[in-house]
Tab-separated table of C-alpha atoms and ligand atoms in Angstrom:
chain	number	residue	atom	x	y	z
A	153	MET	CA	35.362	-9.373	3.719
A	154	ALA	CA	36.309	-9.393	0.026
A	155	PRO	CA	33.951	-6.537	-1.585
A	156	ALA	CA	33.739	-8.222	-4.970
A	157	THR	CA	32.487	-11.625	-3.774
A	158	THR	CA	30.589	-10.686	-0.502
A	159	LYS	CA	27.214	-12.316	-0.833
A	160	ILE	CA	24.606	-9.810	-0.166
A	161	LEU	CA	21.012	-11.245	0.121
A	162	ILE	CA	17.903	-8.975	0.181
A	163	LEU	CA	14.582	-10.233	1.257
A	164	GLY	CA	11.616	-8.514	0.025
A	165	GLY	CA	11.163	-6.593	-3.327
A	166	GLY	CA	9.067	-3.681	-2.250
A	167	PHE	CA	10.019	-0.060	-1.417
A	168	GLY	CA	12.940	-1.091	0.918
A	169	GLY	CA	14.275	-4.105	-0.814
A	170	LEU	CA	13.821	-3.117	-4.588
A	171	PHE	CA	15.392	0.396	-4.052
A	172	SER	CA	18.344	-1.212	-1.962
A	173	ALA	CA	18.952	-3.770	-4.700
A	174	LEU	CA	19.120	-0.955	-7.501
A	175	GLU	CA	21.575	1.018	-5.188
A	176	LEU	CA	23.706	-2.075	-4.351
A	177	ALA	CA	23.934	-3.375	-8.035
A	178	GLY	CA	27.635	-3.886	-8.513
A	179	THR	CA	28.738	-4.159	-5.041
A	180	GLY	CA	29.569	-7.759	-4.461
A	181	ASP	CA	27.161	-10.637	-5.473
A	182	VAL	CA	23.715	-9.229	-4.917
A	183	THR	CA	20.552	-11.549	-4.739
A	184	LEU	CA	16.898	-10.172	-4.237
A	185	VAL	CA	14.243	-12.639	-3.078
A	186	SER	CA	10.580	-11.756	-3.251
A	187	ASP	CA	7.310	-13.548	-3.363
A	188	GLU	CA	5.899	-11.520	-5.979
A	189	ASP	CA	7.585	-11.053	-9.643
A	190	HIS	CA	6.872	-7.434	-9.472
A	191	PHE	CA	7.423	-4.195	-7.431
A	192	LEU	CA	4.513	-2.462	-6.264
A	193	PHE	CA	4.031	1.227	-5.996
A	194	LYS	CA	1.464	0.956	-3.261
A	195	PRO	CA	0.612	4.788	-2.945
A	196	MET	CA	-1.263	4.412	-6.359
A	197	LEU	CA	-3.005	1.132	-5.575
A	198	TYR	CA	-6.305	3.235	-5.135
A	199	GLU	CA	-5.780	4.618	-8.694
A	200	TYR	CA	-5.325	0.883	-9.816
A	201	LEU	CA	-8.607	0.001	-8.291
A	202	SER	CA	-10.361	2.819	-10.173
A	203	GLY	CA	-8.488	2.112	-13.441
A	204	GLU	CA	-6.785	5.424	-13.484
A	205	VAL	CA	-3.546	3.575	-13.893
A	206	ASP	CA	-2.706	0.095	-15.383
A	207	ALA	CA	-0.802	-2.597	-13.468
A	208	TRP	CA	2.365	-2.102	-15.672
A	209	HIS	CA	2.617	1.485	-14.545
A	210	ILE	CA	2.627	0.933	-10.872
A	211	ALA	CA	3.775	-2.980	-10.714
A	212	PRO	CA	6.731	-3.291	-13.136
A	213	ASP	CA	8.389	-6.688	-13.314
A	214	CYS	CA	11.382	-6.907	-10.910
A	215	LYS	CA	13.486	-8.487	-13.614
A	216	GLU	CA	12.801	-5.529	-16.051
A	217	LEU	CA	13.889	-3.016	-13.330
A	218	LEU	CA	17.069	-4.968	-12.434
A	219	ASP	CA	20.144	-5.554	-14.634
A	220	GLU	CA	22.368	-8.656	-14.729
A	221	ARG	CA	24.209	-7.380	-11.600
A	222	VAL	CA	21.363	-8.385	-9.325
A	223	ARG	CA	19.966	-11.987	-9.344
A	224	PHE	CA	16.235	-12.097	-8.940
A	225	VAL	CA	14.589	-15.145	-7.240
A	226	ARG	CA	10.870	-15.324	-6.991
A	227	GLY	CA	9.678	-17.249	-4.046
A	228	VAL	CA	8.267	-17.147	-0.485
A	229	VAL	CA	11.016	-16.980	2.154
A	230	THR	CA	10.120	-19.711	4.829
A	231	THR	CA	13.043	-19.659	7.341
A	232	ILE	CA	15.890	-17.588	8.102
A	233	ASP	CA	18.742	-19.421	9.901
A	234	LEU	CA	20.941	-16.822	11.371
A	235	GLU	CA	23.604	-19.330	12.701
A	236	ALA	CA	23.866	-21.116	9.367
A	237	ARG	CA	23.628	-17.821	7.569
A	238	ALA	CA	21.228	-19.252	5.076
A	239	VAL	CA	17.432	-18.669	4.048
A	240	THR	CA	15.115	-21.200	2.714
A	241	VAL	CA	12.607	-20.547	-0.026
A	242	ALA	CA	9.533	-22.582	-0.558
A	243	GLU	CA	9.788	-25.028	-3.454
A	244	ARG	CA	13.602	-24.575	-3.782
A	245	ALA	CA	15.620	-27.546	-2.599
A	246	GLU	CA	18.674	-25.490	-1.977
A	247	SER	CA	18.847	-22.855	0.647
A	248	ILE	CA	20.473	-19.443	-0.185
A	249	SER	CA	23.578	-18.517	1.809
A	250	TYR	CA	24.599	-14.966	2.710
A	251	ASP	CA	27.403	-12.856	4.166
A	252	VAL	CA	25.265	-9.870	4.566
A	253	LEU	CA	21.476	-9.957	4.893
A	254	VAL	CA	18.927	-7.220	4.435
A	255	LEU	CA	15.492	-7.585	5.672
A	256	ALA	CA	12.842	-5.617	3.727
A	257	LEU	CA	9.958	-7.989	4.229
A	258	GLY	CA	7.466	-5.287	5.110
A	259	GLY	CA	4.245	-5.546	7.057
A	260	VAL	CA	1.086	-7.433	6.809
A	261	THR	CA	-2.498	-6.395	7.548
A	262	ASN	CA	-3.238	-6.223	11.229
A	263	PHE	CA	-6.738	-7.495	11.866
A	264	ALA	CA	-6.232	-6.911	15.583
A	265	GLY	CA	-7.866	-10.162	16.694
A	266	VAL	CA	-11.444	-8.816	15.832
A	267	GLU	CA	-13.783	-11.799	15.450
A	268	GLY	CA	-14.246	-12.733	11.669
A	269	ALA	CA	-11.934	-9.969	10.363
A	270	GLU	CA	-9.192	-12.086	9.018
A	271	GLN	CA	-11.647	-14.621	7.622
A	272	TYR	CA	-14.132	-12.247	5.801
A	273	ALA	CA	-12.707	-8.674	5.416
A	274	LEU	CA	-10.540	-7.898	2.391
A	275	PRO	CA	-7.161	-6.644	2.827
A	276	PHE	CA	-5.728	-3.868	0.550
A	277	ARG	CA	-2.091	-4.115	0.144
A	278	LYS	CA	-1.510	-5.969	-3.167
A	279	LEU	CA	-2.703	-5.954	-6.814
A	280	VAL	CA	-4.692	-9.134	-6.251
A	281	ASP	CA	-6.484	-7.360	-3.342
A	282	ALA	CA	-7.481	-4.450	-5.584
A	283	ASN	CA	-8.665	-6.989	-8.229
A	284	HIS	CA	-10.696	-8.772	-5.599
A	285	LEU	CA	-12.400	-5.628	-4.325
A	286	ARG	CA	-13.149	-4.214	-7.811
A	287	ARG	CA	-14.894	-7.710	-8.576
A	288	ARG	CA	-16.893	-7.601	-5.284
A	289	MET	CA	-17.957	-3.978	-6.417
A	290	THR	CA	-19.037	-5.117	-9.793
A	291	GLU	CA	-20.816	-8.206	-8.573
A	292	ALA	CA	-22.787	-6.191	-6.150
A	293	LEU	CA	-23.774	-3.858	-8.940
A	294	ASP	CA	-24.749	-6.629	-11.219
A	295	ARG	CA	-27.296	-7.902	-8.561
A	296	VAL	CA	-29.180	-4.461	-8.451
A	297	GLN	CA	-32.203	-4.900	-10.645
A	298	PRO	CA	-32.859	-2.152	-13.361
A	299	ASP	CA	-36.140	-1.301	-11.533
A	300	ALA	CA	-34.937	-1.638	-7.994
A	301	ALA	CA	-36.069	1.028	-5.369
A	302	PRO	CA	-33.470	3.515	-4.484
A	303	GLN	CA	-33.381	2.019	-0.793
A	304	ASP	CA	-32.796	-1.567	-2.148
A	305	ALA	CA	-29.853	-0.331	-4.434
A	306	ARG	CA	-28.428	1.372	-1.419
A	307	SER	CA	-28.562	-1.620	0.889
A	308	ALA	CA	-27.105	-3.909	-2.050
A	309	LEU	CA	-24.266	-1.259	-2.482
A	310	THR	CA	-23.197	-0.894	1.139
A	311	PHE	CA	-19.580	-1.218	1.689
A	312	ALA	CA	-17.589	-0.534	4.914
A	313	VAL	CA	-13.883	0.568	4.961
A	314	VAL	CA	-12.432	-0.211	8.506
A	315	GLY	CA	-9.777	2.466	9.393
A	316	GLY	CA	-10.018	6.266	8.989
A	317	GLY	CA	-6.397	6.932	8.362
A	318	ALA	CA	-5.089	8.192	4.952
A	319	SER	CA	-5.766	4.636	3.422
A	320	GLY	CA	-9.341	4.670	4.577
A	321	VAL	CA	-9.939	8.057	3.163
A	322	GLU	CA	-8.206	7.396	-0.080
A	323	LEU	CA	-10.105	4.113	-0.594
A	324	SER	CA	-13.436	5.280	0.559
A	325	THR	CA	-13.616	8.325	-1.704
A	326	LYS	CA	-12.435	6.322	-4.721
A	327	MET	CA	-14.897	3.537	-3.985
A	328	ALA	CA	-17.828	5.955	-3.639
A	329	ASP	CA	-16.991	7.935	-6.714
A	330	LEU	CA	-16.677	4.805	-8.803
A	331	LEU	CA	-20.016	3.274	-7.441
A	332	GLN	CA	-21.844	6.565	-8.091
A	333	ASP	CA	-20.464	6.804	-11.670
A	334	ALA	CA	-21.512	3.190	-12.282
A	335	LEU	CA	-25.020	3.714	-11.031
A	336	ARG	CA	-25.444	6.798	-13.391
A	337	ARG	CA	-24.010	4.710	-16.378
A	338	ARG	CA	-26.442	1.766	-15.668
A	339	ALA	CA	-29.412	4.414	-15.223
A	340	LEU	CA	-30.095	2.857	-11.638
A	341	GLN	CA	-31.893	4.846	-8.981
A	342	GLY	CA	-30.438	5.616	-5.478
A	343	GLU	CA	-26.953	6.018	-4.146
A	344	PRO	CA	-24.455	3.568	-2.915
A	345	ARG	CA	-23.309	3.729	0.755
A	346	VAL	CA	-19.739	3.675	1.797
A	347	LEU	CA	-18.970	3.890	5.370
A	348	VAL	CA	-15.686	4.492	7.086
A	349	ILE	CA	-15.306	3.107	10.536
A	350	GLU	CA	-12.693	4.943	12.765
A	351	MET	CA	-11.923	4.377	16.532
A	352	THR	CA	-10.660	7.830	17.463
A	353	ASP	CA	-12.741	10.934	17.312
A	354	HIS	CA	-11.444	12.113	13.768
A	355	VAL	CA	-10.274	10.817	10.454
A	356	VAL	CA	-6.597	10.942	9.345
A	357	PRO	CA	-5.398	11.245	12.941
A	358	GLY	CA	-1.765	11.242	11.896
A	359	MET	CA	-2.180	14.430	9.507
A	360	GLY	CA	-1.971	18.057	10.210
A	361	GLU	CA	-4.849	20.365	10.427
A	362	GLU	CA	-3.919	22.027	7.063
A	363	ILE	CA	-4.831	19.036	4.956
A	364	ARG	CA	-7.371	17.591	7.262
A	365	LYS	CA	-10.146	20.034	6.343
A	366	PHE	CA	-9.591	19.132	2.579
A	367	VAL	CA	-9.853	15.536	3.484
A	368	GLU	CA	-13.153	16.139	5.341
A	369	GLN	CA	-14.542	18.262	2.598
A	370	ALA	CA	-13.884	15.516	0.089
A	371	LEU	CA	-15.525	12.832	2.124
A	372	PHE	CA	-18.614	15.059	2.436
A	373	GLU	CA	-18.602	15.517	-1.531
A	374	SER	CA	-18.213	11.938	-2.145
A	375	ARG	CA	-20.896	11.329	0.203
A	376	VAL	CA	-18.934	9.044	2.476
A	377	GLU	CA	-20.512	8.263	5.846
A	378	VAL	CA	-17.875	8.668	8.546
A	379	HIS	CA	-18.401	6.767	11.844
A	380	THR	CA	-15.854	8.100	14.441
A	381	GLN	CA	-15.505	6.799	17.857
A	382	THR	CA	-16.763	3.441	16.596
A	383	ARG	CA	-15.268	-0.061	17.007
A	384	VAL	CA	-15.703	-3.087	14.962
A	385	VAL	CA	-16.947	-5.881	17.142
A	386	ARG	CA	-17.400	-8.530	14.431
A	387	VAL	CA	-17.038	-9.192	10.628
A	388	ALA	CA	-19.375	-11.812	9.017
A	389	PRO	CA	-19.632	-12.883	5.421
A	390	ASN	CA	-22.429	-10.383	4.573
A	391	SER	CA	-22.345	-8.041	7.553
A	392	ILE	CA	-20.362	-5.985	10.115
A	393	ARG	CA	-21.221	-5.425	13.726
A	394	LEU	CA	-20.366	-1.820	15.097
A	395	GLU	CA	-20.253	-0.391	18.609
A	396	HIS	CA	-20.518	3.296	19.337
A	397	ASN	CA	-21.441	4.669	22.754
A	398	HIS	CA	-21.885	1.161	24.124
A	399	GLU	CA	-24.616	0.411	21.547
A	400	GLN	CA	-24.181	-2.168	19.033
A	401	THR	CA	-25.585	-2.183	15.425
A	402	GLU	CA	-25.367	-4.826	12.677
A	403	VAL	CA	-24.967	-3.260	9.126
A	404	ALA	CA	-25.478	-5.667	6.084
A	405	THR	CA	-22.549	-5.174	3.602
A	406	ALA	CA	-21.476	-6.311	0.223
A	407	ALA	CA	-17.905	-6.180	1.388
A	408	VAL	CA	-15.708	-4.973	4.304
A	409	VAL	CA	-12.231	-3.720	3.539
A	410	TRP	CA	-9.719	-3.769	6.484
A	411	VAL	CA	-7.159	-0.745	6.347
A	412	ALA	CA	-6.936	-0.263	10.015
A	413	GLY	CA	-3.399	-1.157	10.781
A	414	VAL	CA	-0.131	-2.992	9.721
A	415	ARG	CA	2.044	-5.239	11.832
A	416	VAL	CA	5.526	-6.578	11.404
A	417	ASN	CA	5.837	-9.592	8.955
A	418	PRO	CA	5.571	-12.760	11.209
A	419	LEU	CA	8.809	-14.103	9.628
A	420	VAL	CA	10.917	-11.108	11.342
A	421	GLU	CA	8.991	-11.558	14.713
A	422	GLN	CA	10.867	-14.839	15.221
A	423	LEU	CA	14.390	-13.450	14.719
A	424	VAL	CA	16.797	-12.393	17.572
A	425	ARG	CA	18.848	-9.099	17.661
A	426	GLY	CA	22.566	-8.789	17.805
A	427	HIS	CA	23.851	-9.888	14.451
A	428	GLU	CA	25.985	-7.137	12.888
A	429	ASN	CA	25.691	-8.364	9.326
A	430	ILE	CA	21.948	-7.926	9.247
A	431	PHE	CA	20.314	-4.708	8.137
A	432	ALA	CA	16.621	-3.954	8.354
A	433	LEU	CA	14.513	-1.266	6.684
A	434	GLY	CA	11.028	-0.114	5.769
A	435	ASP	CA	7.952	-1.106	7.557
A	436	ILE	CA	9.755	-3.834	9.803
A	437	ALA	CA	12.375	-1.242	11.114
A	438	PHE	CA	11.902	0.234	14.637
A	439	TYR	CA	13.698	3.371	15.782
A	440	LYS	CA	14.315	3.480	19.502
A	441	ASP	CA	15.883	6.837	19.478
A	442	VAL	CA	12.814	8.405	17.738
A	443	VAL	CA	9.801	9.472	20.032
A	444	PRO	CA	7.265	8.831	19.435
A	445	THR	CA	8.167	6.810	16.373
A	446	LEU	CA	8.429	7.156	12.647
A	447	ALA	CA	5.452	5.625	10.805
A	448	GLY	CA	6.176	3.124	8.225
A	449	THR	CA	5.962	4.867	4.933
A	450	ALA	CA	7.171	4.515	1.360
A	451	GLN	CA	9.205	7.871	1.477
A	452	LEU	CA	10.919	6.486	4.772
A	453	ALA	CA	11.634	3.175	3.123
A	454	PHE	CA	13.020	5.057	0.008
A	455	GLN	CA	15.253	7.441	1.938
A	456	GLN	CA	16.676	4.511	4.119
A	457	SER	CA	17.582	2.293	0.946
A	458	SER	CA	20.346	4.688	-0.065
A	459	LEU	CA	21.720	4.911	3.441
A	460	LEU	CA	21.339	1.197	3.757
A	461	ALA	CA	23.439	0.610	0.556
A	462	SER	CA	26.097	3.060	1.683
A	463	ASN	CA	26.271	1.259	5.076
A	464	VAL	CA	26.402	-2.145	3.600
A	465	ARG	CA	29.424	-1.072	1.505
A	466	ARG	CA	30.979	0.550	4.829
A	467	PHE	CA	30.289	-2.697	6.616
A	468	ILE	CA	31.967	-4.983	3.956
A	469	GLU	CA	35.013	-2.528	4.077
A	470	GLY	CA	35.167	-2.653	7.818
A	471	ARG	CA	34.336	1.177	8.160
A	472	GLU	CA	31.976	2.800	10.707
A	473	LEU	CA	28.405	2.975	9.779
A	474	LYS	CA	26.605	6.275	9.249
A	475	SER	CA	23.139	7.563	10.224
A	476	ARG	CA	21.031	10.150	8.470
A	477	HIS	CA	18.115	12.435	9.236
A	478	PHE	CA	14.789	11.563	7.792
A	479	VAL	CA	13.379	14.315	5.575
A	480	GLU	CA	9.602	14.759	5.556
A	481	LEU	CA	8.804	15.064	1.704
A	482	GLY	CA	5.258	16.149	2.135
A	483	GLU	CA	1.988	14.390	1.740
A	484	ALA	CA	-0.168	13.554	-1.189
A	485	VAL	CA	-3.682	12.024	-0.784
A	486	SER	CA	-5.921	11.065	-3.448
A	487	LEU	CA	-9.570	12.144	-2.781
A	488	GLY	CA	-11.969	10.272	-4.993
A	489	THR	CA	-11.398	10.023	-8.881
A	490	GLU	CA	-11.417	13.722	-9.675
A	491	ARG	CA	-9.301	15.417	-6.899
A	492	ALA	CA	-6.516	15.043	-4.344
A	493	ALA	CA	-4.625	17.253	-1.790
A	494	VAL	CA	-1.091	17.706	-1.806
A	495	LEU	CA	0.976	19.169	1.164
A	496	SER	CA	4.339	20.486	0.255
A	497	ALA	CA	6.631	23.066	2.110
A	498	GLY	CA	3.657	23.918	4.395
A	499	LYS	CA	1.221	24.768	1.728
A	500	VAL	CA	-1.709	22.653	0.688
A	501	ILE	CA	-3.163	22.495	-2.814
A	502	SER	CA	-6.380	20.616	-3.537
A	503	GLY	CA	-8.777	19.700	-6.307
A	504	PRO	CA	-8.111	18.469	-9.845
A	505	LEU	CA	-4.724	20.442	-10.047
A	506	ALA	CA	-3.630	18.645	-7.007
A	507	ARG	CA	-4.532	15.454	-8.763
A	508	GLN	CA	-2.239	16.217	-11.584
A	509	ALA	CA	0.378	17.373	-9.223
A	510	ARG	CA	0.234	14.045	-7.453
A	511	PHE	CA	0.661	12.090	-10.706
A	512	ALA	CA	3.621	14.241	-11.687
A	513	LEU	CA	5.023	13.842	-8.180
A	514	TYR	CA	4.694	10.042	-8.286
A	515	THR	CA	6.122	9.928	-11.702
A	516	GLN	CA	9.504	10.937	-10.241
A	517	ARG	CA	9.370	8.454	-7.440
A	518	LEU	CA	9.082	5.367	-9.582
A	519	PRO	CA	11.877	3.047	-9.673
A	520	THR	CA	14.539	3.561	-12.604
A	521	TRP	CA	14.593	6.372	-15.190
A	522	HIS	CA	13.606	4.100	-18.004
A	523	HIS	CA	10.412	2.974	-16.164
A	524	ARG	CA	9.653	6.753	-15.263
A	525	LEU	CA	9.938	7.944	-18.744
A	526	ARG	CA	7.521	5.129	-20.120
A	527	VAL	CA	4.930	5.726	-17.399
A	528	GLY	CA	5.265	9.608	-17.656
A	529	ALA	CA	4.710	9.490	-21.550
A	530	SER	CA	1.739	7.002	-21.117
A	531	TRP	CA	-0.017	9.216	-18.550
A	532	PHE	CA	0.659	12.414	-20.436
A	533	PHE	CA	-0.340	11.038	-23.868
A	534	GLU	CA	-2.997	8.473	-23.022
A	535	GLY	CA	-4.538	10.202	-19.957
A	536	THR	CA	-5.473	8.844	-16.553
A	537	ALA	CA	-9.260	8.788	-16.739
A	538	PRO	CA	-10.878	6.134	-14.408
A	539	ARG	CA	-12.213	2.833	-15.965
A	540	PRO	CA	-15.935	2.510	-15.117
A	541	LEU	CA	-17.214	-0.616	-13.320
A	542	GLN	CA	-18.552	-2.549	-16.390
A	543	PRO	CA	-20.889	-5.435	-15.988
A	544	LEU	CA	-18.723	-8.647	-15.374
A	545	GLY	CA	-17.908	-10.377	-18.648
A	546	PHE	CA	-18.395	-7.175	-20.578
B	33	FAD	C1	-2.690	0.809	-0.112
B	33	FAD	C2	-1.323	1.455	0.503
B	33	FAD	C3	-1.172	2.814	0.247
B	33	FAD	C4	-0.029	3.391	0.755
B	33	FAD	N1	0.289	4.790	0.540
B	33	FAD	C5	1.360	5.312	0.978
B	33	FAD	C6	1.644	6.775	0.575
B	33	FAD	O1	0.766	7.388	-0.120
B	33	FAD	N2	2.806	7.237	1.073
B	33	FAD	C7	3.587	6.651	1.703
B	33	FAD	O2	4.797	7.102	2.115
B	33	FAD	N3	3.499	5.216	2.117
B	33	FAD	C8	2.485	4.737	1.577
B	33	FAD	N4	1.985	3.365	1.903
B	33	FAD	C9	3.008	2.680	2.950
B	33	FAD	C10	4.079	2.052	2.117
B	33	FAD	O3	3.735	1.574	0.887
B	33	FAD	C11	5.001	1.199	2.949
B	33	FAD	O4	5.418	1.872	4.099
B	33	FAD	C12	6.154	0.745	2.210
B	33	FAD	O5	5.874	-0.110	1.033
B	33	FAD	C13	7.158	0.004	3.067
B	33	FAD	O6	8.240	-0.596	2.349
B	33	FAD	P1	8.861	-2.169	2.776
B	33	FAD	O7	9.888	-2.373	1.736
B	33	FAD	O8	8.918	-2.114	4.156
B	33	FAD	O9	7.719	-3.223	2.537
B	33	FAD	P2	6.875	-3.447	1.204
B	33	FAD	O10	6.833	-2.407	0.144
B	33	FAD	O11	5.598	-4.011	1.494
B	33	FAD	O12	7.736	-4.642	0.607
B	33	FAD	C14	7.772	-5.879	1.138
B	33	FAD	C15	8.069	-6.989	0.137
B	33	FAD	O13	8.286	-8.181	0.760
B	33	FAD	C16	7.582	-9.199	0.092
B	33	FAD	N5	7.602	-10.271	0.975
B	33	FAD	C17	6.775	-10.275	2.116
B	33	FAD	N6	6.804	-11.496	2.763
B	33	FAD	C18	7.635	-12.222	1.931
B	33	FAD	C19	8.019	-13.592	2.109
B	33	FAD	N7	7.796	-14.456	3.063
B	33	FAD	N8	9.037	-14.057	1.109
B	33	FAD	C20	9.368	-13.273	0.033
B	33	FAD	N9	8.864	-11.897	-0.036
B	33	FAD	C21	7.980	-11.548	0.885
B	33	FAD	C22	6.284	-8.498	-0.303
B	33	FAD	O14	5.482	-9.085	-1.248
B	33	FAD	C23	6.640	-7.245	-0.711
B	33	FAD	O15	7.171	-7.132	-2.106
B	33	FAD	C24	1.110	2.610	1.429
B	33	FAD	C25	0.668	1.231	1.776
B	33	FAD	C26	-0.413	0.756	1.317
B	33	FAD	C27	-0.736	-0.722	1.598
């Protein structure tokens, strides 16, 4: 292949795709296609829900991040024709052809076939999902009358978070803190009720013991109700049916949020293997030599993007491809609006200091120096206090 004119087409503008595009800029003719106009730093979607960060901090425009060496096309990829080496994008008459294809389409929420889940539970993967949930929380608060009895306020403000992994913990503590703060500000009586539903016998099953005790303490302090060994049987418009010890209970809810799993983007499921000019990374990649497996994380997709870029260059030049070991960069979980826990080099710090450390750490992981500096300055000078849940129309 002629390196300068090789058409490299990257599908998906998330962690894998955007960072690959930044790395590959200047190598051949690079096009990035994504269905959103922005990148999303998903680990801080919880802070966006609580208003600790703004959309521009964590979801900068792809066009602002990329320079003229990468063509950005906004659109939904509808088909990938491996034989014709072309991709079709919704509402574009012309297909886009490629010599090298990079698949970085990420995952979608896995509702696991539970009755009503896809229809009525809210996913939590995009900015619009966070906007939707914040609106549901505000509407539920707005329905509580000023003189409501504590038990009525509690039942109107019952939210279920399905999945007790890191996402479920981060989301539920954030929601509980936000709702408690709103009740105080509105001088309402009672407490919100936020439930976490987890199938196994403990929360954050994938995390080590060192960090789990801080997580459990934070759930307790934020008064999140944890239901382990509990299965969701059905989700309805205003309720959730749970099963524990062979007994079923129906809980009335203001909203159910589903963070119980991710599955591969359906577009990728239709493809076949064995095409040497196709590379995949991020949540859709599978590592047959890693036992049990590597979980799809942002830090994995990020590390893969530099390996991918160097392998795409090697492929174009007809050289042998390389592999690389994944380096665990530690864990950082947000625990409500006041604190976090950060595990680094085998040590855990927690509380408000860890929250600051998490902001500092994530500033460094944002794409491009320019964006990092702008966001770092904004967080330093303007602060990162949460935005209270105001009545709608305020
Ligand atoms: C709420 C949340 C919090 C998380 N927190 C952490 C964390 O703290 N630490 C961590 O390491 N990981 C975290 N993760 C996981 C991490 O975000 C993912 O593993 C990572 O984003 C995977 O990168 P990716 O490129 O495979 O997919 P993504 O980043 O999801 O990117 C996929 C892109 O493809 C686009 N796309 C999808 N379908 C189409 C289509 N048909 N046409 C065009 N474009 C399409 C999507 O819009 C998206 O831009 C979190 C995930 C979520 C949802």
